[in-house]
Coordinates of C-alpha atoms in Angstrom, one line a residue:
X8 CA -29.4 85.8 -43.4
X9 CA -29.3 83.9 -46.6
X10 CA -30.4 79.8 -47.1
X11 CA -27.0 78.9 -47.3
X12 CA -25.7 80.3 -43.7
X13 CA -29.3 80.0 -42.1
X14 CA -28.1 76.0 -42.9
X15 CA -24.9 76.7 -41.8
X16 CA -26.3 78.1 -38.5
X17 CA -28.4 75.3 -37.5
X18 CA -25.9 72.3 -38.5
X19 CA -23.6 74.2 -35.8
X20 CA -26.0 74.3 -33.6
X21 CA -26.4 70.6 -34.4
X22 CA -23.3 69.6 -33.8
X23 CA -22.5 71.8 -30.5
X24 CA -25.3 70.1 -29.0
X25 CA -24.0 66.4 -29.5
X26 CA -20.6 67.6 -28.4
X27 CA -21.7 68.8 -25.7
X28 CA -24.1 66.0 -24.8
X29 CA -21.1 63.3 -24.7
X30 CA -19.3 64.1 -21.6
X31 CA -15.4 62.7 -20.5
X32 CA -15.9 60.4 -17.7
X33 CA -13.3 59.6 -15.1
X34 CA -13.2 56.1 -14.7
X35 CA -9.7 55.7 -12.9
X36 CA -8.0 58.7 -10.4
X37 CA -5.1 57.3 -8.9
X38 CA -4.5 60.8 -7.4
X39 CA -7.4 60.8 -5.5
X40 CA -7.0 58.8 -1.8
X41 CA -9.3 56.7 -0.8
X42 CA -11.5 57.7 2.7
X43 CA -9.7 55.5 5.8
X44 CA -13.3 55.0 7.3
X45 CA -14.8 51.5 7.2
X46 CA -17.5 51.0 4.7
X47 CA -21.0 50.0 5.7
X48 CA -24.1 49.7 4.3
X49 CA -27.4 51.9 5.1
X50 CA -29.5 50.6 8.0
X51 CA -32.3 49.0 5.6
X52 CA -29.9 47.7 3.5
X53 CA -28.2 46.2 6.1
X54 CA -30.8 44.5 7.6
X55 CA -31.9 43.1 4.0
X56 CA -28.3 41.3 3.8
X57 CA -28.3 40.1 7.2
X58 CA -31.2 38.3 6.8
X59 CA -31.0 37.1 3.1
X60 CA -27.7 37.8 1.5
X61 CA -25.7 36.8 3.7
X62 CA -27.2 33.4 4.3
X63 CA -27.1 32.9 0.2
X64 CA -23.9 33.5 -0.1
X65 CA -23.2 30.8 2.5
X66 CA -25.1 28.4 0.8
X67 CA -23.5 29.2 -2.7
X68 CA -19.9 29.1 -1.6
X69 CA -19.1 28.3 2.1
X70 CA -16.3 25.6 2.3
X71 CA -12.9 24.6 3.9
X72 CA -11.0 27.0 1.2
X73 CA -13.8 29.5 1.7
X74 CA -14.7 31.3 4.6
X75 CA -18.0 33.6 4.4
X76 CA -17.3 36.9 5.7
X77 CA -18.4 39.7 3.4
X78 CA -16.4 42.8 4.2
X79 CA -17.3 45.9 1.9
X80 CA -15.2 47.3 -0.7
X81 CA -17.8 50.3 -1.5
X82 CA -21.0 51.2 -3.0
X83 CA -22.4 53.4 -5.3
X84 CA -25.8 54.9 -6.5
X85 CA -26.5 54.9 -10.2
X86 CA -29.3 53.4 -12.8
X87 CA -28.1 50.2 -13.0
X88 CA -30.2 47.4 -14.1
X89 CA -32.7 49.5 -15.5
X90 CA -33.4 53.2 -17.1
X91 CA -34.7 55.7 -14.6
X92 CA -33.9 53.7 -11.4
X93 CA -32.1 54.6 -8.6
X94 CA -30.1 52.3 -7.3
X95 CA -27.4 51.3 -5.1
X96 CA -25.0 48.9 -5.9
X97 CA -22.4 47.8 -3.3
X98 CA -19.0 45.1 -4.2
X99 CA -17.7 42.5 -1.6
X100 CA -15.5 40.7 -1.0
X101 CA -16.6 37.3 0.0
X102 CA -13.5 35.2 1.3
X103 CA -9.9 35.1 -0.2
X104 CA -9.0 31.9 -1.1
X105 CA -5.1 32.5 -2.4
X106 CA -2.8 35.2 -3.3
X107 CA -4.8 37.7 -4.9
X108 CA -7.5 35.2 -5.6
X109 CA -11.3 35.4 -3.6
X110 CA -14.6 35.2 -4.5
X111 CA -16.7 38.7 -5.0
X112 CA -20.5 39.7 -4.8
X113 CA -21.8 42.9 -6.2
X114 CA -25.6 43.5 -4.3
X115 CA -27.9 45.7 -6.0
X116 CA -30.6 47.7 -4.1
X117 CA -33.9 49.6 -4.8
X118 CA -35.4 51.8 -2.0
X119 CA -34.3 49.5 0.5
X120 CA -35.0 46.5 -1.3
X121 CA -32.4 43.5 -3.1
X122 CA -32.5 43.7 -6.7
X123 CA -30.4 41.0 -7.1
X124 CA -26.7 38.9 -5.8
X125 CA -23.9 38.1 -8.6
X126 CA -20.8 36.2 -7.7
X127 CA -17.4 35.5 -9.2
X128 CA -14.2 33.6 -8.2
X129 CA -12.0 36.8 -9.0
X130 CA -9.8 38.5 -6.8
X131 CA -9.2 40.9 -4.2
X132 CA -11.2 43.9 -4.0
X133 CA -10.7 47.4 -3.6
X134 CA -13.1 49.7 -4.8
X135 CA -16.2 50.6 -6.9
X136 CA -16.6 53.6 -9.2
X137 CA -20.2 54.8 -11.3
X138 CA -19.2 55.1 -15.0
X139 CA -22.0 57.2 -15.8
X140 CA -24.1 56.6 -18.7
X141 CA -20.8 55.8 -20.6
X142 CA -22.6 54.2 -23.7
X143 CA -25.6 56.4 -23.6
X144 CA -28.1 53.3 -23.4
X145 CA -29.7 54.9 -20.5
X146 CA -28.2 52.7 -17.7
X147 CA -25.0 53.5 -15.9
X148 CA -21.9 51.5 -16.1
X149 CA -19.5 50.8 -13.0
X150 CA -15.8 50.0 -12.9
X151 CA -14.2 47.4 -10.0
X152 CA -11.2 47.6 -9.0
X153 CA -9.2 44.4 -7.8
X154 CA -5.7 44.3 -6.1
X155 CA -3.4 41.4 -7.6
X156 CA -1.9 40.7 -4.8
X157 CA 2.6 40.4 -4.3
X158 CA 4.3 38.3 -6.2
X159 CA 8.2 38.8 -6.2
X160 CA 7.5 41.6 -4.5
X161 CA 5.5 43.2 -7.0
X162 CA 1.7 43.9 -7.6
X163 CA -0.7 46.0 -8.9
X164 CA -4.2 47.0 -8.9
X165 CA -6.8 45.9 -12.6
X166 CA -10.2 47.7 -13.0
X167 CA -12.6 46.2 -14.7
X168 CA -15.7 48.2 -16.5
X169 CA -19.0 46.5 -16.0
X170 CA -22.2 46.7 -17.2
X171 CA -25.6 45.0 -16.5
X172 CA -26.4 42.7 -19.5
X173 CA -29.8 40.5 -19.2
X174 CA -28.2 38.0 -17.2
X175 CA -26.0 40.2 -14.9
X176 CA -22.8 42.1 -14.8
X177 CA -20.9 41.9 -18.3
X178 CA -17.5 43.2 -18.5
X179 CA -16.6 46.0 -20.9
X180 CA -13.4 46.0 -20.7
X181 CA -10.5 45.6 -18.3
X182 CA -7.1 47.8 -18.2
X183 CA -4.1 47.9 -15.1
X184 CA -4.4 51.3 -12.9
X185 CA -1.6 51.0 -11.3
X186 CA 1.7 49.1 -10.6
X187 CA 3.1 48.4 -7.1
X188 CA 6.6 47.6 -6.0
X189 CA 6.9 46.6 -2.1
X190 CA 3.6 48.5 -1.4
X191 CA 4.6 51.2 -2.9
X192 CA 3.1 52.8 -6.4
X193 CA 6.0 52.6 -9.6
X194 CA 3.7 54.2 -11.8
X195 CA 0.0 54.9 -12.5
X196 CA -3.0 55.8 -14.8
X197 CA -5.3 58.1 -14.5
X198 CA -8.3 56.8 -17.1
X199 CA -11.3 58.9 -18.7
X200 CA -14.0 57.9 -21.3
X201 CA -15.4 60.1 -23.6
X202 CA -18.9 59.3 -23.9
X203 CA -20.6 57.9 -26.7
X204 CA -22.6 54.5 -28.7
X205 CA -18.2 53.2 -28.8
X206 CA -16.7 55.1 -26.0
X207 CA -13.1 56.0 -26.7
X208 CA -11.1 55.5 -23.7
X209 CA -7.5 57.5 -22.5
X210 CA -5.1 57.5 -20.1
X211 CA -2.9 59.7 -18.5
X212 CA 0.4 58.2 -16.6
X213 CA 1.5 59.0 -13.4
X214 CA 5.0 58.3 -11.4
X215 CA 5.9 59.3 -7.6
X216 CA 8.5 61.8 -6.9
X217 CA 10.7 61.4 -4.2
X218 CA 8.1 62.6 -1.6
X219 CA 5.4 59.9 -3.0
X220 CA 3.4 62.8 -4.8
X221 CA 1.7 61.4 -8.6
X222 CA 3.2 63.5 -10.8
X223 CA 1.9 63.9 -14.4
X224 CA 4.6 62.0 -17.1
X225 CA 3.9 62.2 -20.7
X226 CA 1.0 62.7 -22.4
X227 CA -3.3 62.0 -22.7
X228 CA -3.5 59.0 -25.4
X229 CA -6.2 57.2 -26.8
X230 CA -5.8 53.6 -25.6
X231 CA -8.1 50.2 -25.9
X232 CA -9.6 48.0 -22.9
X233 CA -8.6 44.6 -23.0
X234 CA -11.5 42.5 -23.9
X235 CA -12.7 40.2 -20.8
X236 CA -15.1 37.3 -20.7
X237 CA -17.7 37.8 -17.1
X238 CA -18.2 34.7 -14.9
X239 CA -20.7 36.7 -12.7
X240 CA -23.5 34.4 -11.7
X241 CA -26.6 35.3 -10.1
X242 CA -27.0 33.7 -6.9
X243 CA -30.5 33.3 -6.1

């Protein structure tokens, strides 16, 4: 083998390797249904937000408009607020205050243990998704999903892409999954990320048929998240 395709051979190689080292994510399936069991937390965990989440949450936002009962929306096990960790990060909702409107924790926990609490006066939620690794920093990202609530008979569900920044959840983007006429879905997206230092992001739109069944409708395309500030607080 001569210089020139020895080179040739090992730029391949190269390149094959990043390729194949920057995965597609799904961040969105709107084909997937959801488990109808109610969400709960593992025992330890449990215990830990009985006897100190909970009663910070209280202190932080129980009022006349807001009354503290956290129900959970999910949780999830990633590296979230630092590399190598593994971690479990669950979303609540705290109280609904308004049509769509409600204050939201996400709880992160280490081997049993709280990390940390972040609030925001948001919405309604619905679920919580891992993203991982999706800008290859070596944490992983998460995407929450939050119902709109009915307006004119109309709704939708937003999902939001987090990531933990040095003061707590920072938004990556935000794009609409899915849009809902009198409970039921008009159309949807199915979103994926292909991994990398600027993740390009696509979606895939879906519409019932007459049975309810997602059906693909056009084609993959490269789209853009729309750019959201974070109010996450820590609540300590």
């Amino acid at each position: 083998m001569g210089p020139k395709a020895f080179l040739a051979l090992i730029l391949f190689v190269l390149f094959a390797g990043a390729a194949a080292a920057q995965k597609t994510l799904v961040v969105y399936d709107p084909t997937i249904e959801p488990e109808d069991i109610e969400q709960v937390l593992p025992d330890d965990e449990q215990a830990v937000f009985d006897s100190t989440v909970l009663p910070k949450l209280k202190a932080k936002y129980q009022s006349d408009g807001c009354a503290v009962d956290p129900m959970l929306a999910g949780e999830v096990t990633g590296s979230f607020t630092k590399k190598g960790a593994v971690q479990n990060l669950a979303f609540f909702q705290v109280c609904q205050t308004g049509n769509g409107l409600g204050v939201v924790a996400v709880v992160v926990f280490e081997k049993g243990k709280l990390v940390g609490i972040w609030g925001d006066n948001s919405g309604w939620t619905m679920n919580v998704d891992k993203v991982a690794d999706l800008n290859l920093n070596g944490v992983d990202e998460f995407a929450l999903s939050f119902g709109g609530g009915m307006h004119q008979g109309k709704g939708g569900i937003g999902v939001d892409v987090m990531e933990f920044g040095a003061r707590g959840p920072v938004s990556i983007g935000w794009f609409q999954a899915e849009s809902i006429s009198d409970t039921d879905t008009e159309y949807a997206w199915r979103v994926t990320a292909r991994q990398g230092k600027v993740p390009a992001f696509y979606r895939q739109k879906y519409v019932p048929n007459r049975d309810g069944k997602l059906l693909k409708r056009g084609p993959n395309t490269v789209f853009k998240l729309t750019k959201m500030v974070s109010e996450f607080e820590a609540i300590k």
